[in-house]
Amino acid sequence: MTTKKKFYVTTAIDYPNAEPHIGHAYQKIVADVLARWHKLLEDDVWFLTGTDEHGKKIQESAEKSGKTPKEFVDKMVLKFQEAWKSLNIEPNRFIRTTDKDHEKLVQEFIKKCNKNGDIYKGFYEGLYCTPCEAYYTEKDLINNECPFHPGKKITSIKEESYFFKLSKYQKFLLEHYKKYPEFILPAERRNEIIKRVEEGLKDLSISRTSFSWGIPFPLDKKHIVYVWMDALYNYISGSGKNQKYWPADIHLLGKDNSWFHCVYWPAFLKSAEYKLPKTIFVHGFLTFNGQKISKSLGNVISPKFLAEKYGADAIRYFVCRQFPFAEGDDGDFSEKALIDRYNNELADKLGNLISRVSTLIEKNGIEKTENKLLKKLKLKEIEKLFNNYELDKSLNDIFAFIDECNSYIQNKKPWETKDKKVLYEVADSIKTIAILLWPFIPETSEKIAKQFGFKIELKEIKKPLNEKNKIVKGEILFKKI
């Protein structure tokens, strides 16, 4: 019996101080697509997402709402879980940093780092951005403001703190980046990190005393754990029973989180004698209809609202097709562009193919034959693109084959010839299309599989479609907008 290959994908965990938006959803959709692709490959898949529930920002938001921090996060977390459910995002675990197993592991890690001589007591004095929950130096600021929160006040703080010897790991980090270039992707982000680390690293303040909402610091009861020293460990505490899936194969995160994950995280892991993740993939930000995503946009950026308006599969398809994820660039979630792709690609190309073929088969039936049409599909190329995170290009190749199928039907005219072999070839090709599209549009693919009588499994691609399947005309998959 062969052991299945492991695949462990994580996302950043979100601050539940405000409701989820389409920017959060982009990352979770991509993670779900990758998880589903590896399920097709029959890998042993673990997909983790969740919420980051400690820190000053959460405490302040709770106070404004008249709730305790725990009451506040309990209510907000449900909104994130509902949002991901509405988009058919199916993590193996939704971790919360208030989970008891997570809190226990964080304290154990700090003790390990301390045992290895990497923690000491001192005073922190400097600049702090509460929305980022991050420390900054003067040179990090743009016009004396946080680079990620312009207009927000940078706080000057001084307090007793425990420090992690981050400076000790500069050489280790630079050597690791060089030896394993796939550790930080894409290359542009890797080069940014290397440049900053080469400039030198300061030791990191890892405890706070000025507020109380956090995990108790195991070395001193007067302190709580700094939120990043807490949050990053979710990837291990959430990695299955007995940490079965660690190390992660890929961490997905936005570029505002790159420093914490690419510098702090590997240093923490090295200190505590843990293996490092294989890849940290840093993607770009989304705007919405040309506007920066913010609370003022309100309900229109809600993933649940958008899923109800356009359908989960339409949102999933659009974000993977519209934005070149592998390049890590920013993108704009334009409703006009979504509607264009929905009508021109999902409705006119895929939906029309399924409708025409199933209607003709219901009338005429099919007759098994060699499927020469399927040879036009670039299956190896699609697999390669998937493995390189080029999701937009893999969809482009799948839809190029859908175009081939539509052209084949148009040229062969089976509504005139009643050619059952032609209809078989196209039906068999539809099987392959639906399986390859399942990671992106699972609901639609499952409808097609039920209608044409096959299973969503990669090995089904190599099996010819059963000509005895009763294929009938189904519902319209994508009604034009």
CSV table of C-alpha atoms in Angstrom, one decimal:
chain,number,residue,atom,x,y,z
A,1,MET,CA,0.0,0.0,0.0
A,2,THR,CA,1.5,3.4,-1.1
A,3,THR,CA,1.5,6.3,1.3
A,4,LYS,CA,-0.4,9.3,0.0
A,5,LYS,CA,1.6,12.5,-0.6
A,6,LYS,CA,0.8,15.2,1.9
A,7,PHE,CA,-0.3,18.7,0.9
A,8,TYR,CA,-0.9,21.3,3.6
A,9,VAL,CA,-2.1,24.8,2.6
A,10,THR,CA,-2.8,27.7,5.0
A,11,THR,CA,-4.1,31.2,4.7
A,12,ALA,CA,-3.4,34.2,6.8
A,13,ILE,CA,-5.8,34.2,9.8
A,14,ASP,CA,-8.0,37.3,9.8
A,15,TYR,CA,-8.6,40.0,12.5
A,16,PRO,CA,-12.3,39.8,13.3
A,17,ASN,CA,-12.4,43.5,14.3
A,18,ALA,CA,-14.5,44.2,11.2
A,19,GLU,CA,-16.6,42.1,8.8
A,20,PRO,CA,-14.9,40.0,6.1
A,21,HIS,CA,-14.6,41.5,2.6
A,22,ILE,CA,-13.8,40.3,-0.9
A,23,GLY,CA,-10.0,40.9,-0.3
A,24,HIS,CA,-10.1,38.3,2.5
A,25,ALA,CA,-12.1,36.0,0.2
A,26,TYR,CA,-9.6,36.1,-2.7
A,27,GLN,CA,-7.0,34.4,-0.6
A,28,LYS,CA,-9.3,31.8,0.8
A,29,ILE,CA,-10.8,31.0,-2.6
A,30,VAL,CA,-7.2,30.4,-4.0
A,31,ALA,CA,-6.4,28.1,-1.0
A,32,ASP,CA,-9.6,26.1,-1.5
A,33,VAL,CA,-8.8,25.8,-5.2
A,34,LEU,CA,-5.3,24.4,-4.4
A,35,ALA,CA,-6.7,22.1,-1.8
A,36,ARG,CA,-9.3,20.7,-4.2
A,37,TRP,CA,-6.7,20.3,-6.9
A,38,HIS,CA,-4.6,18.2,-4.6
A,39,LYS,CA,-7.6,16.2,-3.6
A,40,LEU,CA,-8.1,15.4,-7.3
A,41,LEU,CA,-4.4,14.2,-7.3
A,42,GLU,CA,-5.4,12.0,-4.4
A,43,ASP,CA,-3.0,13.7,-2.0
A,44,ASP,CA,-3.6,13.7,1.8
A,45,VAL,CA,-4.8,17.3,2.0
A,46,TRP,CA,-5.1,19.6,5.0
A,47,PHE,CA,-6.4,23.1,4.5
A,48,LEU,CA,-6.3,25.6,7.4
A,49,THR,CA,-7.9,29.1,7.8
A,50,GLY,CA,-9.2,30.9,10.8
A,51,THR,CA,-9.2,34.1,12.9
A,52,ASP,CA,-6.5,36.0,14.9
A,53,GLU,CA,-8.4,37.1,18.0
A,54,HIS,CA,-6.0,38.8,20.4
A,55,GLY,CA,-4.3,42.2,20.5
A,56,LYS,CA,-4.9,45.8,21.2
A,57,LYS,CA,-7.0,46.4,18.1
A,58,ILE,CA,-9.5,43.7,19.1
A,59,GLN,CA,-9.7,45.0,22.7
A,60,GLU,CA,-10.4,48.6,21.4
A,61,SER,CA,-13.1,47.4,19.0
A,62,ALA,CA,-14.7,45.3,21.8
A,63,GLU,CA,-14.8,48.3,24.1
A,64,LYS,CA,-16.4,50.5,21.5
A,65,SER,CA,-19.2,47.9,21.0
A,66,GLY,CA,-19.8,47.5,24.7
A,67,LYS,CA,-18.7,43.9,24.8
A,68,THR,CA,-15.9,41.9,26.4
A,69,PRO,CA,-13.2,40.9,23.8
A,70,LYS,CA,-14.4,37.3,23.9
A,71,GLU,CA,-18.0,38.2,23.4
A,72,PHE,CA,-17.0,40.5,20.5
A,73,VAL,CA,-14.9,37.9,18.7
A,74,ASP,CA,-17.4,35.1,19.2
A,75,LYS,CA,-20.0,37.2,17.3
A,76,MET,CA,-17.6,38.4,14.6
A,77,VAL,CA,-16.1,35.0,13.9
A,78,LEU,CA,-19.5,33.6,12.8
A,79,LYS,CA,-19.5,36.2,10.0
A,80,PHE,CA,-16.2,34.9,8.7
A,81,GLN,CA,-17.4,31.3,8.9
A,82,GLU,CA,-20.6,32.2,7.1
A,83,ALA,CA,-18.8,34.1,4.4
A,84,TRP,CA,-16.5,31.2,3.5
A,85,LYS,CA,-19.4,28.7,3.6
A,86,SER,CA,-21.3,30.9,1.1
A,87,LEU,CA,-18.3,30.6,-1.3
A,88,ASN,CA,-18.0,26.8,-0.9
A,89,ILE,CA,-14.7,27.2,0.9
A,90,GLU,CA,-14.2,24.0,2.9
A,91,PRO,CA,-11.2,24.1,5.3
A,92,ASN,CA,-10.3,21.0,7.3
A,93,ARG,CA,-10.1,23.3,10.4
A,94,PHE,CA,-11.1,26.8,11.1
A,95,ILE,CA,-8.7,27.8,13.9
A,96,ARG,CA,-9.2,30.5,16.5
A,97,THR,CA,-6.3,31.8,18.5
A,98,THR,CA,-8.6,31.7,21.5
A,99,ASP,CA,-8.7,27.9,21.1
A,100,LYS,CA,-7.2,26.2,24.2
A,101,ASP,CA,-4.9,23.9,22.2
A,102,HIS,CA,-3.5,26.9,20.4
A,103,GLU,CA,-2.9,28.9,23.6
A,104,LYS,CA,-1.1,25.9,25.2
A,105,LEU,CA,1.2,25.4,22.2
A,106,VAL,CA,2.2,29.1,22.1
A,107,GLN,CA,3.3,28.9,25.7
A,108,GLU,CA,5.2,25.8,25.0
A,109,PHE,CA,7.0,27.4,22.1
A,110,ILE,CA,8.0,30.4,24.1
A,111,LYS,CA,9.5,28.1,26.8
A,112,LYS,CA,11.5,26.3,24.0
A,113,CYS,CA,12.8,29.6,22.6
A,114,ASN,CA,13.7,30.7,26.1
A,115,LYS,CA,15.5,27.4,26.9
A,116,ASN,CA,17.6,27.9,23.8
A,117,GLY,CA,18.7,31.3,25.1
A,118,ASP,CA,16.7,33.5,22.6
A,119,ILE,CA,14.5,35.4,25.1
A,120,TYR,CA,15.5,38.2,27.5
A,121,LYS,CA,13.9,41.0,29.4
A,122,GLY,CA,14.2,44.7,28.7
A,123,PHE,CA,12.3,47.9,27.8
A,124,TYR,CA,10.7,48.6,24.4
A,125,GLU,CA,10.5,52.2,23.3
A,126,GLY,CA,9.4,53.1,19.8
A,127,LEU,CA,6.6,53.4,17.3
A,128,TYR,CA,3.6,51.1,17.0
A,129,CYS,CA,0.7,50.8,14.5
A,130,THR,CA,-2.3,49.4,16.3
A,131,PRO,CA,-4.2,48.4,13.0
A,132,CYS,CA,-1.2,46.5,11.9
A,133,GLU,CA,-0.3,45.3,15.4
A,134,ALA,CA,3.3,46.0,14.3
A,135,TYR,CA,6.4,47.9,15.4
A,136,TYR,CA,7.9,50.4,13.0
A,137,THR,CA,11.1,52.5,12.8
A,138,GLU,CA,11.2,56.0,11.4
A,139,LYS,CA,12.5,54.8,8.0
A,140,ASP,CA,9.6,52.4,7.6
A,141,LEU,CA,7.1,55.3,7.7
A,142,ILE,CA,5.7,57.2,4.7
A,143,ASN,CA,5.1,60.9,5.6
A,144,ASN,CA,5.3,59.9,9.2
A,145,GLU,CA,2.4,57.4,8.7
A,146,CYS,CA,2.2,53.6,8.6
A,147,PRO,CA,2.8,52.5,5.0
A,148,PHE,CA,-0.3,50.3,5.1
A,149,HIS,CA,-2.6,52.6,7.1
A,150,PRO,CA,-2.1,56.2,5.9
A,151,GLY,CA,-4.0,58.7,8.0
A,152,LYS,CA,-3.9,56.4,11.1
A,153,LYS,CA,-2.0,57.7,14.1
A,154,ILE,CA,1.3,56.0,14.9
A,155,THR,CA,1.6,55.5,18.6
A,156,SER,CA,4.8,56.1,20.5
A,157,ILE,CA,5.1,53.5,23.4
A,158,LYS,CA,7.5,52.7,26.2
A,159,GLU,CA,7.0,49.6,28.3
A,160,GLU,CA,8.7,46.7,29.9
A,161,SER,CA,9.0,43.8,27.5
A,162,TYR,CA,10.5,40.5,26.8
A,163,PHE,CA,12.6,40.3,23.6
A,164,PHE,CA,13.3,37.6,21.1
A,165,LYS,CA,16.9,37.6,19.7
A,166,LEU,CA,15.9,38.1,16.0
A,167,SER,CA,19.2,39.7,15.2
A,168,LYS,CA,20.9,36.3,16.0
A,169,TYR,CA,19.1,34.8,13.0
A,170,GLN,CA,20.1,37.2,10.2
A,171,LYS,CA,22.8,35.0,8.7
A,172,PHE,CA,20.6,31.9,9.0
A,173,LEU,CA,17.7,33.6,7.2
A,174,LEU,CA,19.8,35.0,4.4
A,175,GLU,CA,21.4,31.5,3.8
A,176,HIS,CA,17.9,29.9,3.8
A,177,TYR,CA,16.6,32.3,1.3
A,178,LYS,CA,19.6,31.6,-1.0
A,179,LYS,CA,19.4,27.8,-0.6
A,180,TYR,CA,15.7,27.6,-1.0
A,181,PRO,CA,14.5,30.3,-3.5
A,182,GLU,CA,11.0,28.7,-3.4
A,183,PHE,CA,10.7,29.6,0.3
A,184,ILE,CA,9.4,33.1,-0.7
A,185,LEU,CA,7.4,33.5,-3.9
A,186,PRO,CA,7.1,35.4,-6.2
A,187,ALA,CA,10.7,36.4,-6.8
A,188,GLU,CA,10.0,40.2,-6.5
A,189,ARG,CA,8.8,39.7,-2.9
A,190,ARG,CA,11.8,37.5,-2.0
A,191,ASN,CA,14.2,40.2,-3.3
A,192,GLU,CA,12.4,42.8,-1.1
A,193,ILE,CA,12.8,40.7,2.0
A,194,ILE,CA,16.4,39.9,1.3
A,195,LYS,CA,17.2,43.5,0.9
A,196,ARG,CA,15.6,44.5,4.2
A,197,VAL,CA,17.2,41.6,6.1
A,198,GLU,CA,20.6,42.5,4.7
A,199,GLU,CA,20.2,45.9,6.3
A,200,GLY,CA,20.2,44.3,9.7
A,201,LEU,CA,17.6,42.9,12.2
A,202,LYS,CA,16.7,44.3,15.6
A,203,ASP,CA,15.6,42.1,18.4
A,204,LEU,CA,11.8,41.8,18.6
A,205,SER,CA,9.6,42.8,21.5
A,206,ILE,CA,7.3,39.7,22.1
A,207,SER,CA,5.3,40.7,25.2
A,208,ARG,CA,3.1,43.6,26.3
A,209,THR,CA,1.9,45.1,29.6
A,210,SER,CA,-0.2,48.1,28.4
A,211,PHE,CA,-3.3,46.0,27.7
A,212,SER,CA,-4.7,42.7,28.9
A,213,TRP,CA,-6.3,40.9,25.9
A,214,GLY,CA,-3.9,38.1,25.0
A,215,ILE,CA,-2.3,34.8,25.9
A,216,PRO,CA,-0.6,35.0,29.3
A,217,PHE,CA,3.2,35.2,28.8
A,218,PRO,CA,4.5,31.9,30.4
A,219,LEU,CA,7.7,33.5,31.8
A,220,ASP,CA,6.0,36.4,33.6
A,221,LYS,CA,2.4,36.7,34.8
A,222,LYS,CA,2.5,40.5,34.4
A,223,HIS,CA,2.9,40.2,30.6
A,224,ILE,CA,0.8,38.9,27.7
A,225,VAL,CA,2.2,37.5,24.5
A,226,TYR,CA,2.7,39.9,21.6
A,227,VAL,CA,0.0,39.2,19.0
A,228,TRP,CA,2.4,38.0,16.2
A,229,MET,CA,4.2,35.7,18.5
A,230,ASP,CA,0.8,34.2,19.2
A,231,ALA,CA,-0.8,34.3,15.8
A,232,LEU,CA,2.0,32.7,13.7
A,233,TYR,CA,1.9,29.4,15.7
A,234,ASN,CA,-1.7,28.7,14.5
A,235,TYR,CA,-0.1,27.0,11.5
A,236,ILE,CA,1.3,24.3,13.8
A,237,SER,CA,-1.5,24.2,16.4
A,238,GLY,CA,-3.9,23.8,13.5
A,239,SER,CA,-1.9,21.2,11.6
A,240,GLY,CA,-4.0,18.2,12.5
A,241,LYS,CA,-3.7,15.6,15.2
A,242,ASN,CA,-0.2,15.4,16.6
A,243,GLN,CA,0.9,18.1,14.1
A,244,LYS,CA,0.5,15.5,11.4
A,245,TYR,CA,0.7,17.9,8.4
A,246,TRP,CA,3.5,20.2,9.6
A,247,PRO,CA,5.5,21.6,7.9
A,248,ALA,CA,3.2,23.5,5.6
A,249,ASP,CA,3.6,23.1,1.8
A,250,ILE,CA,2.4,26.6,1.2
A,251,HIS,CA,1.4,29.6,3.3
A,252,LEU,CA,-0.8,32.1,1.3
A,253,LEU,CA,-0.8,35.7,2.6
A,254,GLY,CA,-1.1,39.3,1.5
A,255,LYS,CA,1.9,41.5,1.1
A,256,ASP,CA,1.3,43.5,4.3
A,257,ASN,CA,2.0,40.3,6.2
A,258,SER,CA,5.2,39.3,4.4
A,259,TRP,CA,7.8,40.5,6.9
A,260,PHE,CA,6.2,38.7,9.8
A,261,HIS,CA,5.9,35.4,7.9
A,262,CYS,CA,9.2,35.6,6.0
A,263,VAL,CA,11.4,36.9,8.8
A,264,TYR,CA,9.8,36.4,12.3
A,265,TRP,CA,8.2,33.0,11.6
A,266,PRO,CA,11.3,31.1,10.3
A,267,ALA,CA,13.4,32.6,13.1
A,268,PHE,CA,10.8,31.5,15.7
A,269,LEU,CA,10.7,28.0,14.2
A,270,LYS,CA,14.5,27.7,14.0
A,271,SER,CA,14.8,28.8,17.7
A,272,ALA,CA,12.2,26.2,18.8
A,273,GLU,CA,13.9,23.5,16.6
A,274,TYR,CA,10.9,23.0,14.2
A,275,LYS,CA,11.0,22.5,10.5
A,276,LEU,CA,10.3,25.4,8.2
A,277,PRO,CA,7.4,25.6,5.7
A,278,LYS,CA,8.3,24.9,2.1
A,279,THR,CA,6.8,28.1,0.5
A,280,ILE,CA,5.4,31.4,1.6
A,281,PHE,CA,3.5,32.9,-1.2
A,282,VAL,CA,2.8,36.6,-1.1
A,283,HIS,CA,0.0,37.8,-3.2
A,284,GLY,CA,-1.3,41.3,-4.1
A,285,PHE,CA,-4.2,43.4,-2.8
A,286,LEU,CA,-7.6,43.9,-4.4
A,287,THR,CA,-9.5,47.1,-4.9
A,288,PHE,CA,-13.2,47.1,-5.6
A,289,ASN,CA,-14.7,48.8,-8.6
A,290,GLY,CA,-11.5,51.0,-8.6
A,291,GLN,CA,-11.9,51.9,-4.9
A,292,LYS,CA,-9.6,50.9,-2.0
A,293,ILE,CA,-11.5,48.3,0.1
A,294,SER,CA,-12.6,50.0,3.3
A,295,LYS,CA,-15.5,49.9,5.8
A,296,SER,CA,-17.2,52.8,4.0
A,297,LEU,CA,-18.0,50.5,1.1
A,298,GLY,CA,-20.1,48.5,3.5
A,299,ASN,CA,-22.2,45.6,2.2
A,300,VAL,CA,-21.1,45.7,-1.4
A,301,ILE,CA,-17.8,44.1,-0.6
A,302,SER,CA,-19.3,41.4,1.5
A,303,PRO,CA,-18.4,37.9,0.1
A,304,LYS,CA,-21.8,36.6,1.2
A,305,PHE,CA,-23.6,39.4,-0.5
A,306,LEU,CA,-21.6,39.0,-3.7
A,307,ALA,CA,-22.2,35.2,-3.6
A,308,GLU,CA,-25.9,35.7,-3.2
A,309,LYS,CA,-25.9,38.3,-6.1
A,310,TYR,CA,-23.8,36.4,-8.7
A,311,GLY,CA,-23.4,32.8,-7.3
A,312,ALA,CA,-20.5,31.3,-5.5
A,313,ASP,CA,-19.0,29.7,-8.6
A,314,ALA,CA,-19.1,33.0,-10.5
A,315,ILE,CA,-17.1,34.7,-7.8
A,316,ARG,CA,-14.6,31.8,-7.5
A,317,TYR,CA,-14.1,31.7,-11.3
A,318,PHE,CA,-13.7,35.4,-11.7
A,319,VAL,CA,-11.0,35.9,-9.0
A,320,CYS,CA,-9.0,33.0,-10.3
A,321,ARG,CA,-9.4,33.9,-14.0
A,322,GLN,CA,-9.1,37.7,-13.7
A,323,PHE,CA,-6.0,38.1,-11.5
A,324,PRO,CA,-2.6,36.5,-12.4
A,325,PHE,CA,-2.1,35.1,-8.9
A,326,ALA,CA,1.4,33.7,-9.5
A,327,GLU,CA,2.7,37.2,-10.3
A,328,GLY,CA,1.6,38.6,-6.9
A,329,ASP,CA,0.3,41.8,-8.5
A,330,ASP,CA,-2.6,43.9,-7.2
A,331,GLY,CA,-6.0,43.7,-9.0
A,332,ASP,CA,-9.4,45.3,-9.2
A,333,PHE,CA,-12.5,43.4,-8.4
A,334,SER,CA,-14.7,45.0,-11.0
A,335,GLU,CA,-18.3,44.0,-11.2
A,336,LYS,CA,-18.4,45.0,-14.8
A,337,ALA,CA,-15.5,42.7,-15.6
A,338,LEU,CA,-17.2,39.9,-13.5
A,339,ILE,CA,-20.4,40.2,-15.5
A,340,ASP,CA,-18.5,40.2,-18.8
A,341,ARG,CA,-16.6,37.0,-17.9
A,342,TYR,CA,-19.8,35.4,-16.5
A,343,ASN,CA,-21.8,36.1,-19.7
A,344,ASN,CA,-19.1,35.5,-22.3
A,345,GLU,CA,-17.3,32.6,-20.7
A,346,LEU,CA,-19.4,30.8,-18.1
A,347,ALA,CA,-22.8,31.3,-19.8
A,348,ASP,CA,-22.0,31.5,-23.6
A,349,LYS,CA,-19.1,29.0,-23.7
A,350,LEU,CA,-19.4,26.4,-20.9
A,351,GLY,CA,-23.2,26.7,-20.2
A,352,ASN,CA,-24.1,26.7,-23.9
A,353,LEU,CA,-21.9,23.7,-24.6
A,354,ILE,CA,-23.5,21.6,-21.8
A,355,SER,CA,-27.0,22.7,-22.8
A,356,ARG,CA,-26.6,22.0,-26.6
A,357,VAL,CA,-24.9,18.7,-26.1
A,358,SER,CA,-27.2,17.3,-23.4
A,359,THR,CA,-30.3,18.3,-25.5
A,360,LEU,CA,-28.9,16.5,-28.6
A,361,ILE,CA,-28.0,13.4,-26.6
A,362,GLU,CA,-31.4,13.3,-25.0
A,363,LYS,CA,-32.9,13.1,-28.5
A,364,ASN,CA,-30.3,11.0,-30.3
A,365,GLY,CA,-28.2,9.1,-27.7
A,366,ILE,CA,-24.5,8.4,-27.9
A,367,GLU,CA,-22.3,5.7,-29.4
A,368,LYS,CA,-18.8,4.9,-28.0
A,369,THR,CA,-15.9,5.7,-30.2
A,370,GLU,CA,-12.3,6.8,-29.9
A,371,ASN,CA,-12.2,10.4,-28.6
A,372,LYS,CA,-9.9,12.2,-31.0
A,373,LEU,CA,-11.3,15.6,-29.8
A,374,LEU,CA,-9.8,15.1,-26.4
A,375,LYS,CA,-6.3,15.0,-27.9
A,376,LYS,CA,-6.6,18.8,-28.3
A,377,LEU,CA,-6.6,19.3,-24.6
A,378,LYS,CA,-3.3,20.4,-23.1
A,379,LEU,CA,-3.6,18.3,-20.0
A,380,LYS,CA,0.1,18.2,-19.1
A,381,GLU,CA,0.4,22.0,-19.5
A,382,ILE,CA,-2.7,22.5,-17.3
A,383,GLU,CA,-1.1,20.4,-14.6
A,384,LYS,CA,2.2,22.3,-14.9
A,385,LEU,CA,0.4,25.6,-14.6
A,386,PHE,CA,-1.5,24.5,-11.6
A,387,ASN,CA,1.7,23.4,-9.9
A,388,ASN,CA,3.2,26.9,-10.6
A,389,TYR,CA,0.1,28.6,-9.1
A,390,GLU,CA,-0.7,30.0,-12.6
A,391,LEU,CA,-4.4,29.6,-12.0
A,392,ASP,CA,-5.5,32.2,-14.6
A,393,LYS,CA,-3.5,30.4,-17.3
A,394,SER,CA,-4.8,27.0,-16.4
A,395,LEU,CA,-8.3,28.3,-16.7
A,396,ASN,CA,-7.4,29.9,-20.0
A,397,ASP,CA,-6.2,26.5,-21.4
A,398,ILE,CA,-9.4,24.7,-20.1
A,399,PHE,CA,-11.6,27.3,-21.8
A,400,ALA,CA,-9.5,27.1,-25.0
A,401,PHE,CA,-10.5,23.4,-25.0
A,402,ILE,CA,-14.2,24.4,-24.4
A,403,ASP,CA,-13.9,26.6,-27.5
A,404,GLU,CA,-12.5,23.5,-29.4
A,405,CYS,CA,-15.6,21.5,-28.3
A,406,ASN,CA,-18.0,24.3,-29.4
A,407,SER,CA,-16.3,24.6,-32.8
A,408,TYR,CA,-16.3,20.8,-33.2
A,409,ILE,CA,-20.1,20.7,-32.6
A,410,GLN,CA,-20.6,23.7,-35.0
A,411,ASN,CA,-18.6,22.0,-37.8
A,412,LYS,CA,-20.0,18.5,-37.4
A,413,LYS,CA,-23.6,19.6,-37.1
A,414,PRO,CA,-24.9,16.6,-35.2
A,415,TRP,CA,-28.4,18.1,-35.1
A,416,GLU,CA,-28.5,17.4,-38.8
A,417,THR,CA,-26.4,14.3,-39.1
A,418,LYS,CA,-27.6,12.6,-35.8
A,419,ASP,CA,-24.1,11.4,-35.5
A,420,LYS,CA,-24.0,9.6,-32.1
A,421,LYS,CA,-20.2,9.2,-32.2
A,422,VAL,CA,-19.6,12.9,-32.4
A,423,LEU,CA,-22.0,13.4,-29.5
A,424,TYR,CA,-20.1,10.8,-27.6
A,425,GLU,CA,-16.7,12.5,-28.2
A,426,VAL,CA,-18.1,15.8,-26.9
A,427,ALA,CA,-19.8,14.3,-23.9
A,428,ASP,CA,-16.6,12.4,-23.0
A,429,SER,CA,-14.7,15.7,-23.3
A,430,ILE,CA,-17.3,17.5,-21.1
A,431,LYS,CA,-16.4,14.9,-18.4
A,432,THR,CA,-12.8,15.9,-18.5
A,433,ILE,CA,-13.7,19.6,-18.5
A,434,ALA,CA,-16.0,19.3,-15.5
A,435,ILE,CA,-13.3,17.4,-13.5
A,436,LEU,CA,-10.6,20.0,-14.3
A,437,LEU,CA,-13.0,22.8,-13.4
A,438,TRP,CA,-14.1,21.3,-10.1
A,439,PRO,CA,-11.4,23.1,-8.0
A,440,PHE,CA,-12.7,26.4,-9.3
A,441,ILE,CA,-16.4,25.9,-9.7
A,442,PRO,CA,-17.3,22.8,-7.6
A,443,GLU,CA,-21.1,23.3,-7.5
A,444,THR,CA,-21.4,23.5,-11.3
A,445,SER,CA,-18.9,20.7,-11.9
A,446,GLU,CA,-20.9,18.4,-9.6
A,447,LYS,CA,-24.2,19.3,-11.4
A,448,ILE,CA,-22.5,18.3,-14.7
A,449,ALA,CA,-21.2,15.1,-13.3
A,450,LYS,CA,-24.6,14.1,-12.0
A,451,GLN,CA,-26.2,15.0,-15.4
A,452,PHE,CA,-23.6,13.0,-17.5
A,453,GLY,CA,-23.1,10.2,-15.0
A,454,PHE,CA,-19.5,10.2,-13.9
A,455,LYS,CA,-17.5,10.9,-10.7
A,456,ILE,CA,-15.3,13.9,-10.0
A,457,GLU,CA,-12.0,12.1,-9.9
A,458,LEU,CA,-8.9,12.7,-11.9
A,459,LYS,CA,-8.6,9.0,-12.9
A,460,GLU,CA,-12.0,9.3,-14.5
A,461,ILE,CA,-10.3,11.4,-17.3
A,462,LYS,CA,-8.5,8.3,-18.5
A,463,LYS,CA,-11.8,6.2,-18.4
A,464,PRO,CA,-14.1,6.5,-21.4
A,465,LEU,CA,-17.6,7.8,-20.7
A,466,ASN,CA,-20.1,5.0,-20.2
A,467,GLU,CA,-22.3,5.1,-23.3
A,468,LYS,CA,-25.2,3.6,-21.3
A,469,ASN,CA,-25.4,6.7,-19.1
A,470,LYS,CA,-28.8,8.3,-19.3
A,471,ILE,CA,-27.9,11.9,-20.2
A,472,VAL,CA,-30.8,14.4,-20.3
A,473,LYS,CA,-31.1,18.1,-20.7
A,474,GLY,CA,-30.6,19.8,-17.3
A,475,GLU,CA,-31.2,23.2,-15.8
A,476,ILE,CA,-29.5,26.3,-17.3
A,477,LEU,CA,-26.1,26.4,-15.5
A,478,PHE,CA,-25.5,30.1,-15.9
A,479,LYS,CA,-28.5,32.4,-16.6
A,480,LYS,CA,-27.3,35.5,-18.5
A,481,ILE,CA,-27.0,38.7,-16.4
